[in-house]
Tab-separated table of C-alpha atoms in Angstrom:
chain	number	residue	atom	x	y	z
A	255	UNK	CA	-110.007	-84.907	27.395
A	256	UNK	CA	-110.555	-88.156	29.213
A	257	UNK	CA	-110.736	-91.473	27.507
A	258	UNK	CA	-114.369	-92.290	27.065
A	259	UNK	CA	-115.006	-89.138	25.644
A	260	UNK	CA	-111.983	-89.444	23.085
A	261	UNK	CA	-113.153	-92.924	22.290
A	262	UNK	CA	-116.766	-91.586	21.292
A	263	UNK	CA	-115.189	-88.495	19.358
A	264	UNK	CA	-113.027	-90.754	17.257
A	265	UNK	CA	-115.992	-93.122	16.811
A	266	UNK	CA	-118.077	-90.227	15.574
A	267	UNK	CA	-115.561	-88.923	13.471
A	268	UNK	CA	-114.842	-92.005	11.666
A	269	UNK	CA	-118.549	-92.299	10.918
A	270	UNK	CA	-118.576	-89.043	9.528
A	271	UNK	CA	-115.857	-89.708	7.115
A	272	UNK	CA	-117.066	-92.805	5.950
A	273	UNK	CA	-120.037	-91.109	5.056
A	274	UNK	CA	-117.942	-88.736	3.394
A	275	UNK	CA	-116.277	-90.851	1.873
A	276	UNK	CA	-118.985	-92.636	0.154
A	277	UNK	CA	-120.580	-89.298	-1.119
A	278	UNK	CA	-117.326	-88.093	-2.493
A	279	UNK	CA	-117.829	-89.341	-5.815
A	280	UNK	CA	-120.993	-87.662	-6.578
A	281	UNK	CA	-119.514	-84.454	-4.991
A	282	UNK	CA	-116.368	-84.680	-7.331
A	283	UNK	CA	-118.548	-84.794	-10.634
A	284	UNK	CA	-120.687	-82.225	-9.112
A	285	UNK	CA	-123.585	-84.369	-9.112
A	286	UNK	CA	-124.702	-83.660	-5.277
A	287	UNK	CA	-122.643	-81.279	-2.905
A	288	UNK	CA	-125.371	-80.225	-0.094
A	289	UNK	CA	-125.117	-83.482	1.802
A	290	UNK	CA	-121.489	-83.696	1.826
A	291	UNK	CA	-121.286	-79.881	2.210
A	292	UNK	CA	-123.218	-80.580	5.916
A	293	UNK	CA	-120.840	-83.306	6.697
A	294	UNK	CA	-117.862	-81.138	6.016
A	295	UNK	CA	-119.318	-78.597	8.439
A	296	UNK	CA	-119.918	-81.354	10.939
A	297	UNK	CA	-116.170	-82.824	10.557
A	298	UNK	CA	-114.254	-79.425	10.831
A	299	UNK	CA	-116.583	-78.858	14.313
A	300	UNK	CA	-115.628	-81.900	15.557
A	301	UNK	CA	-112.208	-81.726	14.692
A	302	UNK	CA	-111.134	-78.133	15.597
A	303	UNK	CA	-113.407	-77.688	18.676
A	304	UNK	CA	-111.056	-78.044	21.815
A	305	UNK	CA	-108.144	-79.025	19.362
A	306	UNK	CA	-109.482	-82.494	19.240
A	307	UNK	CA	-107.291	-82.754	16.162
A	308	UNK	CA	-104.042	-82.719	18.659
A	309	UNK	CA	-105.248	-85.648	20.365
A	310	UNK	CA	-105.672	-88.007	16.704
A	311	UNK	CA	-102.980	-90.998	16.423
A	312	UNK	CA	-105.191	-93.270	14.556
A	313	UNK	CA	-103.637	-93.657	10.974
A	314	UNK	CA	-107.044	-94.102	9.382
A	315	UNK	CA	-108.589	-90.991	10.706
A	316	UNK	CA	-105.594	-88.980	10.099
A	317	UNK	CA	-105.020	-90.050	6.519
A	318	UNK	CA	-108.848	-89.859	5.521
A	319	UNK	CA	-109.063	-86.395	6.790
A	320	UNK	CA	-105.982	-85.322	4.574
A	321	UNK	CA	-107.342	-86.574	1.478
A	322	UNK	CA	-110.699	-85.579	2.234
A	323	UNK	CA	-109.498	-81.917	2.840
A	324	UNK	CA	-107.825	-82.249	-0.530
A	325	UNK	CA	-111.109	-82.549	-2.181
A	326	UNK	CA	-112.786	-79.835	0.341
A	327	UNK	CA	-110.462	-77.694	2.119
A	328	UNK	CA	-111.546	-75.396	5.153
A	329	UNK	CA	-110.345	-72.066	5.147
A	330	UNK	CA	-106.124	-71.689	4.972
A	331	UNK	CA	-106.484	-68.211	6.160
A	332	UNK	CA	-108.094	-69.601	9.431
A	333	UNK	CA	-106.919	-73.353	9.693
A	334	UNK	CA	-103.841	-72.925	7.827
A	335	UNK	CA	-101.716	-73.725	10.508
A	336	UNK	CA	-103.894	-76.476	12.014
A	337	UNK	CA	-104.013	-78.379	8.759
A	338	UNK	CA	-100.232	-78.511	8.707
A	339	UNK	CA	-100.182	-79.950	11.738
A	340	UNK	CA	-102.511	-82.330	10.799
A	341	UNK	CA	-100.738	-83.397	8.054
A	342	UNK	CA	-97.398	-83.890	9.881
A	343	UNK	CA	-98.946	-85.944	12.395
A	344	UNK	CA	-100.459	-87.999	9.431
A	345	UNK	CA	-96.965	-88.507	7.805
A	346	UNK	CA	-95.184	-89.234	11.356
A	347	UNK	CA	-98.096	-91.721	12.403
A	348	UNK	CA	-97.629	-93.738	8.762
A	349	UNK	CA	-93.825	-93.700	9.363
A	350	UNK	CA	-94.445	-95.248	12.639
A	351	UNK	CA	-96.906	-97.556	11.615
A	352	UNK	CA	-94.360	-98.833	8.905
A	353	UNK	CA	-92.118	-99.337	11.906
A	354	UNK	CA	-94.234	-101.472	13.963
A	355	UNK	CA	-95.837	-103.671	11.144
A	356	UNK	CA	-92.348	-104.546	10.140
A	357	UNK	CA	-91.922	-105.708	13.543
A	358	UNK	CA	-94.547	-107.893	13.259
A	359	UNK	CA	-94.448	-109.379	10.118
A	360	UNK	CA	-91.913	-112.290	9.328
A	361	UNK	CA	-92.201	-110.933	5.472
A	362	UNK	CA	-89.485	-108.063	6.858
A	363	UNK	CA	-85.689	-109.094	7.429
A	364	UNK	CA	-83.893	-107.343	9.793
A	365	UNK	CA	-82.245	-105.060	7.711
A	366	UNK	CA	-85.873	-103.775	6.557
A	367	UNK	CA	-86.793	-103.026	10.207
A	368	UNK	CA	-83.694	-101.266	10.986
A	369	UNK	CA	-83.996	-98.960	8.140
A	370	UNK	CA	-87.427	-97.976	9.367
A	371	UNK	CA	-86.000	-97.625	12.781
A	372	UNK	CA	-84.067	-95.066	10.666
A	373	UNK	CA	-86.330	-93.122	9.414
A	374	UNK	CA	-87.442	-92.123	12.808
A	375	UNK	CA	-84.132	-91.884	14.628
A	376	UNK	CA	-80.685	-93.097	14.253
A	377	UNK	CA	-79.249	-96.152	14.725
A	378	UNK	CA	-75.288	-97.005	14.426
A	379	UNK	CA	-73.886	-100.186	12.763
A	380	UNK	CA	-72.797	-101.559	16.053
A	381	UNK	CA	-76.275	-101.478	17.392
A	382	UNK	CA	-77.592	-103.068	14.063
A	383	UNK	CA	-75.228	-106.011	14.183
A	384	UNK	CA	-76.078	-106.815	18.088
A	385	UNK	CA	-79.509	-106.547	16.892
A	386	UNK	CA	-79.585	-109.201	14.592
A	387	UNK	CA	-77.394	-111.686	16.439
A	388	UNK	CA	-79.765	-111.237	19.652
A	389	UNK	CA	-82.626	-113.180	17.963
A	390	UNK	CA	-84.691	-111.375	20.029
A	391	UNK	CA	-87.024	-110.018	17.250
A	392	UNK	CA	-87.686	-113.685	16.123
A	393	UNK	CA	-88.447	-114.692	19.674
A	394	UNK	CA	-91.164	-111.664	19.493
A	395	UNK	CA	-92.741	-112.557	16.630
A	396	UNK	CA	-93.318	-116.098	17.958
A	397	UNK	CA	-94.699	-115.637	20.920
A	398	UNK	CA	-98.471	-115.238	21.305
A	399	UNK	CA	-99.058	-112.285	22.967
A	400	UNK	CA	-101.101	-109.338	20.928
A	401	UNK	CA	-99.365	-107.228	18.397
A	402	UNK	CA	-99.253	-103.977	20.785
A	403	UNK	CA	-97.381	-106.261	23.120
A	404	UNK	CA	-94.898	-107.560	20.963
A	405	UNK	CA	-94.323	-103.890	19.327
A	406	UNK	CA	-93.808	-102.622	23.211
A	407	UNK	CA	-91.347	-105.615	24.018
A	408	UNK	CA	-89.140	-104.728	20.667
A	409	UNK	CA	-89.407	-100.953	21.870
A	410	UNK	CA	-88.113	-102.001	25.011
A	411	UNK	CA	-85.449	-103.644	23.677
A	412	UNK	CA	-83.894	-101.112	21.355
A	413	UNK	CA	-84.140	-98.735	24.081
A	414	UNK	CA	-82.834	-100.672	27.470
A	415	UNK	CA	-80.858	-103.142	25.728
A	416	UNK	CA	-79.539	-101.697	22.209
A	417	UNK	CA	-79.182	-98.048	23.549
A	418	UNK	CA	-81.170	-96.515	20.804
A	419	UNK	CA	-82.611	-92.973	21.740
A	420	UNK	CA	-86.039	-92.095	19.869
A	421	UNK	CA	-85.766	-88.554	21.366
A	422	UNK	CA	-88.876	-86.354	21.359
A	423	UNK	CA	-90.307	-89.086	18.559
A	424	UNK	CA	-90.994	-91.488	21.727
A	425	UNK	CA	-93.513	-90.089	23.378
A	426	UNK	CA	-95.322	-89.964	19.564
A	427	UNK	CA	-94.376	-94.038	19.367
A	428	UNK	CA	-96.149	-94.308	22.571
A	429	UNK	CA	-99.203	-92.788	21.394
A	430	UNK	CA	-99.344	-94.631	18.337
A	431	UNK	CA	-98.768	-97.826	20.203
A	432	UNK	CA	-102.032	-96.864	22.446
A	433	UNK	CA	-103.677	-96.285	19.346
A	434	UNK	CA	-103.291	-99.847	18.165
A	435	UNK	CA	-103.711	-101.436	21.362
A	436	UNK	CA	-107.331	-99.576	21.440
A	437	UNK	CA	-108.061	-101.886	18.802
A	438	UNK	CA	-107.152	-104.913	19.719
A	439	UNK	CA	-109.857	-106.921	21.043
A	440	UNK	CA	-110.465	-110.658	20.512
A	441	UNK	CA	-113.555	-111.371	18.475
A	442	UNK	CA	-112.915	-108.262	16.410
A	443	UNK	CA	-111.874	-108.525	12.787
A	444	UNK	CA	-111.675	-105.755	10.039
A	445	UNK	CA	-114.400	-106.524	7.202
A	446	UNK	CA	-114.169	-104.570	3.687
A	447	UNK	CA	-117.183	-104.066	2.157
A	448	UNK	CA	-118.454	-101.960	-0.950
A	449	UNK	CA	-121.282	-99.441	-0.402
A	450	UNK	CA	-123.632	-100.567	-3.364
A	451	UNK	CA	-125.009	-97.143	-4.004
A	452	UNK	CA	-121.869	-95.257	-4.655
A	453	UNK	CA	-119.484	-98.605	-5.472
A	454	UNK	CA	-117.007	-97.079	-2.935
A	455	UNK	CA	-115.144	-99.658	-0.971
A	456	UNK	CA	-115.341	-99.236	3.062
A	457	UNK	CA	-113.803	-101.013	6.063
A	458	UNK	CA	-115.966	-101.861	8.947
A	459	UNK	CA	-114.764	-103.479	12.330
A	460	UNK	CA	-116.983	-106.588	12.799
A	461	UNK	CA	-117.080	-107.507	16.768
A	462	UNK	CA	-118.225	-110.921	17.861
A	463	UNK	CA	-119.121	-112.728	20.811
A	464	UNK	CA	-119.632	-116.171	21.382
A	465	UNK	CA	-121.736	-117.652	24.437
A	466	UNK	CA	-123.307	-120.984	25.346
A	467	UNK	CA	-126.716	-121.026	23.887
A	468	UNK	CA	-128.768	-123.298	20.828
A	469	UNK	CA	-126.040	-122.057	17.946
A	470	UNK	CA	-127.884	-119.289	16.729
A	471	UNK	CA	-126.476	-115.948	15.075
A	472	UNK	CA	-127.764	-112.853	16.236
A	473	UNK	CA	-127.136	-109.344	15.604
A	474	UNK	CA	-126.706	-107.141	18.460
A	475	UNK	CA	-127.113	-103.845	17.027
A	476	UNK	CA	-129.064	-103.225	14.458
A	477	UNK	CA	-127.188	-102.583	10.806
A	478	UNK	CA	-128.417	-101.656	7.749
A	479	UNK	CA	-126.772	-104.502	5.500
A	480	UNK	CA	-128.121	-107.843	5.896
A	481	UNK	CA	-124.979	-110.187	7.107
A	482	UNK	CA	-127.016	-112.668	9.327
A	483	UNK	CA	-126.669	-115.506	6.693
A	484	UNK	CA	-123.070	-114.947	5.815
A	485	UNK	CA	-122.199	-115.225	8.952
A	486	UNK	CA	-124.124	-118.333	9.895
A	487	UNK	CA	-122.019	-119.779	7.066
A	488	UNK	CA	-118.680	-118.313	8.522
A	489	UNK	CA	-120.206	-120.449	11.505
A	490	UNK	CA	-120.741	-123.369	10.015
A	491	UNK	CA	-116.998	-123.189	8.449
A	492	UNK	CA	-115.505	-123.131	11.984
A	493	UNK	CA	-117.892	-125.568	13.280
A	494	UNK	CA	-116.929	-128.258	10.204
A	495	UNK	CA	-113.465	-127.617	11.373
A	496	UNK	CA	-113.947	-128.401	14.823
A	497	UNK	CA	-112.831	-124.349	16.273
A	498	UNK	CA	-116.389	-123.760	17.650
A	499	UNK	CA	-118.971	-125.530	19.987
A	500	UNK	CA	-122.170	-126.485	18.170
A	501	UNK	CA	-123.918	-125.117	21.013
A	502	UNK	CA	-122.308	-121.446	21.015
A	503	UNK	CA	-124.544	-118.776	19.905
A	504	UNK	CA	-122.725	-115.939	17.961
A	505	UNK	CA	-123.600	-112.183	18.817
A	506	UNK	CA	-122.288	-109.526	16.071
A	507	UNK	CA	-122.456	-106.148	15.889
A	508	UNK	CA	-120.973	-103.584	13.079
A	509	UNK	CA	-121.241	-99.907	13.490
A	510	UNK	CA	-123.129	-98.773	10.112
A	511	UNK	CA	-126.699	-97.793	9.426
A	512	UNK	CA	-127.030	-97.463	5.789
A	513	UNK	CA	-128.504	-100.356	3.801
A	514	UNK	CA	-126.489	-100.469	0.706
A	515	UNK	CA	-123.978	-103.246	1.311
A	516	UNK	CA	-123.372	-106.443	0.032
A	517	UNK	CA	-123.478	-108.944	3.024
A	518	UNK	CA	-121.798	-111.977	1.284
A	519	UNK	CA	-117.945	-110.380	1.388
A	520	UNK	CA	-118.015	-110.412	5.290
A	521	UNK	CA	-118.102	-114.219	5.617
A	522	UNK	CA	-114.242	-114.521	5.845
A	523	UNK	CA	-113.759	-111.523	8.121
A	524	UNK	CA	-116.585	-113.314	10.157
A	525	UNK	CA	-114.841	-116.548	10.607
A	526	UNK	CA	-111.603	-114.620	11.818
A	527	UNK	CA	-113.322	-112.633	14.212
A	528	UNK	CA	-115.036	-115.760	15.478
A	529	UNK	CA	-112.161	-117.929	15.916
A	530	UNK	CA	-110.206	-115.025	17.840
A	531	UNK	CA	-113.292	-114.901	20.399
A	532	UNK	CA	-113.270	-118.757	20.588
A	533	UNK	CA	-109.012	-118.801	21.233
A	534	UNK	CA	-108.789	-115.225	23.200
A	535	UNK	CA	-106.795	-114.003	20.216
A	536	UNK	CA	-106.882	-110.897	19.113
A	537	UNK	CA	-105.671	-109.793	15.200
A	538	UNK	CA	-103.679	-107.102	14.504
A	539	UNK	CA	-105.476	-103.744	13.452
A	540	UNK	CA	-103.049	-103.551	10.458
A	541	UNK	CA	-105.076	-106.662	8.759
A	542	UNK	CA	-108.647	-106.714	7.333
A	543	UNK	CA	-110.564	-109.368	5.129
A	544	UNK	CA	-112.986	-109.564	2.378
A	545	UNK	CA	-114.270	-113.554	1.156
A	546	UNK	CA	-117.209	-115.127	0.646
A	547	UNK	CA	-117.908	-118.331	2.451
A	548	UNK	CA	-119.962	-121.192	0.443
A	549	UNK	CA	-120.145	-124.860	0.749
A	550	UNK	CA	-118.264	-126.615	-2.034
A	551	UNK	CA	-119.288	-130.537	-2.246
A	552	UNK	CA	-118.966	-131.454	1.518
A	553	UNK	CA	-116.274	-128.655	2.376
A	554	UNK	CA	-116.507	-124.688	3.010
A	555	UNK	CA	-114.075	-122.640	1.034
A	556	UNK	CA	-113.308	-118.962	0.665
A	557	UNK	CA	-114.840	-117.988	-2.883
A	558	UNK	CA	-114.648	-115.092	-4.965
A	559	UNK	CA	-116.092	-111.273	-3.944
A	560	UNK	CA	-116.876	-108.310	-6.196
A	561	UNK	CA	-115.134	-104.666	-5.833
A	562	UNK	CA	-111.408	-105.905	-5.132
A	563	UNK	CA	-110.186	-102.564	-6.128
A	564	UNK	CA	-112.254	-100.638	-4.264
A	565	UNK	CA	-111.470	-102.851	-0.898
A	566	UNK	CA	-108.112	-102.579	-1.425
A	567	UNK	CA	-108.283	-98.810	-1.957
A	568	UNK	CA	-110.184	-98.704	1.397
A	569	UNK	CA	-107.897	-100.930	3.215
A	570	UNK	CA	-104.668	-98.270	2.309
A	571	UNK	CA	-107.313	-95.892	3.251
A	572	UNK	CA	-107.743	-96.945	6.734
A	573	UNK	CA	-104.088	-98.244	7.593
A	574	UNK	CA	-103.799	-101.783	6.795
A	575	UNK	CA	-100.822	-103.298	5.861
A	576	UNK	CA	-102.177	-106.646	5.100
A	577	UNK	CA	-105.043	-107.909	3.423
A	578	UNK	CA	-106.584	-111.698	2.868
A	579	UNK	CA	-108.752	-112.252	-0.370
A	580	UNK	CA	-109.891	-115.149	-1.926
A	581	UNK	CA	-107.596	-116.908	-4.356
A	582	UNK	CA	-109.930	-116.751	-7.259
A	583	UNK	CA	-109.465	-112.930	-6.936
A	584	UNK	CA	-105.848	-112.774	-7.473
A	585	UNK	CA	-106.108	-112.009	-11.102
A	586	UNK	CA	-107.808	-108.380	-10.174
A	587	UNK	CA	-104.699	-106.965	-8.159
A	588	UNK	CA	-102.518	-104.430	-10.114
A	589	UNK	CA	-99.111	-103.763	-9.185
A	590	UNK	CA	-99.828	-100.668	-7.323
A	591	UNK	CA	-101.560	-102.411	-4.881
A	592	UNK	CA	-99.083	-104.946	-4.347
A	593	UNK	CA	-96.476	-101.832	-3.502
A	594	UNK	CA	-98.516	-100.940	-0.664
A	595	UNK	CA	-100.008	-103.855	0.660
A	596	UNK	CA	-99.143	-107.550	1.349
A	597	UNK	CA	-102.208	-109.120	-0.281
A	598	UNK	CA	-102.704	-112.842	0.691
A	599	UNK	CA	-104.710	-114.834	-1.541
A	600	UNK	CA	-106.120	-117.976	0.411
A	601	UNK	CA	-108.561	-120.814	-0.167
A	602	UNK	CA	-109.689	-122.082	2.722
A	603	UNK	CA	-109.332	-121.256	6.710
A	604	UNK	CA	-106.034	-123.453	7.422
A	605	UNK	CA	-104.493	-120.964	4.938
A	606	UNK	CA	-105.546	-117.977	6.699
A	607	UNK	CA	-104.813	-119.005	10.161
A	608	UNK	CA	-101.421	-119.602	9.308
A	609	UNK	CA	-100.419	-117.325	7.274
A	610	UNK	CA	-101.806	-114.757	9.836
A	611	UNK	CA	-99.031	-116.192	12.240
A	612	UNK	CA	-101.179	-116.832	15.135
A	613	UNK	CA	-99.665	-118.245	18.216
A	614	UNK	CA	-97.434	-121.438	17.485
A	615	UNK	CA	-98.500	-123.584	20.525
A	616	UNK	CA	-100.970	-126.257	19.453
A	617	UNK	CA	-104.599	-125.788	19.316
A	618	UNK	CA	-107.056	-128.369	21.481
A	619	UNK	CA	-108.921	-130.885	19.746
A	620	UNK	CA	-108.194	-133.666	17.419
A	621	UNK	CA	-110.378	-132.939	14.477
A	622	UNK	CA	-108.383	-133.415	10.872
A	623	UNK	CA	-108.150	-129.800	10.259
A	624	UNK	CA	-106.796	-129.165	13.752
A	625	UNK	CA	-104.226	-131.636	13.381
A	626	UNK	CA	-102.975	-130.587	10.161
A	627	UNK	CA	-102.750	-126.975	11.613
A	628	UNK	CA	-100.985	-127.982	14.411
A	629	UNK	CA	-98.226	-130.305	12.351
A	630	UNK	CA	-97.784	-127.480	9.956
A	631	UNK	CA	-97.075	-125.225	12.539
A	632	UNK	CA	-95.033	-127.636	14.328
A	633	UNK	CA	-93.048	-127.950	11.184
A	634	UNK	CA	-92.664	-123.979	10.540
A	635	UNK	CA	-91.509	-123.766	13.978
A	636	UNK	CA	-88.440	-126.413	13.610
A	637	UNK	CA	-87.528	-125.156	10.378
A	638	UNK	CA	-88.061	-121.511	10.355
A	639	UNK	CA	-84.743	-119.672	9.775
A	640	UNK	CA	-84.506	-116.092	11.207
A	641	UNK	CA	-85.249	-114.588	8.371
A	642	UNK	CA	-87.578	-116.884	6.719
A	643	UNK	CA	-91.513	-116.504	6.352
A	644	UNK	CA	-94.554	-118.542	7.491
């Protein structure tokens, strides 16, 4: 199977799964079964034709398939062995991504990173001590490279410098890494929304592009929701902080056709996507965003949104490890979510950019906000000990 065909099939599969999870509550309540039956047949046809399921390394797709098949199961006599392989693949990919995310996040000390390596292969005490003494992980985390390159650099360090042998698991690690790399594009961010007809949370990648024009916002692909106003407010937030050129046009696209979405909560994801497009930095696919952008007094702030629990469920279902939400939604977070996600509550764009752990190189420009961010980054860089957090 060629790469283009694989990408197209995966895109179709994710679209079908999104539709299925929107319909699932009505199906579980026995309110409506026929639309889900049709989706089920289409998913099975796409998944098992040419053994496409064996080429899946995307955690979100695998997790959703396993959960969907719990509600509506293919004939075990026909598909039993394939369903077992699918579940095993999901478990391996989840373990691998737990390890990969620990490489990226300053939240995890070296001991926890090694624990996650140990879930995949044996690592002896001498290698652990050598790894901790080398300081190489801290150097990787502080670099401005994309997430996939940081992960790959650490894996190569483990194999070539520490003598860690992943055995048969190494090929799987490389496949998961390729899946992560395929999702890294400057100008792209994961937006968490709620489908208002079903009250189900969904994750949608938002893609943005900047080009010199008249300072307008354009939708490249017609989407079901009305997001233009929210994205324009996010644009003004970045303008007011000196991160965008006033004459830059913003082109955006989302791969959705349903009309039943609230547009305001896309604002924070839009701001981060545009910032990534402007600075040519990609946001790791483990991270997602929800938050409105509003002008309060003379300053744009990140303001509360509805459907936090549904959105956090969607983040987990799509393989996210970290979610940014408005600080005013903090009281809606239950302990169950904090066991599965790093939930970061923010009120302004400075909070987000610092906690995203983007490159510590100074940002260009001389606005008050840029000077503030550069000062805080320099402070963090000078005072951070090897196991501290940003």
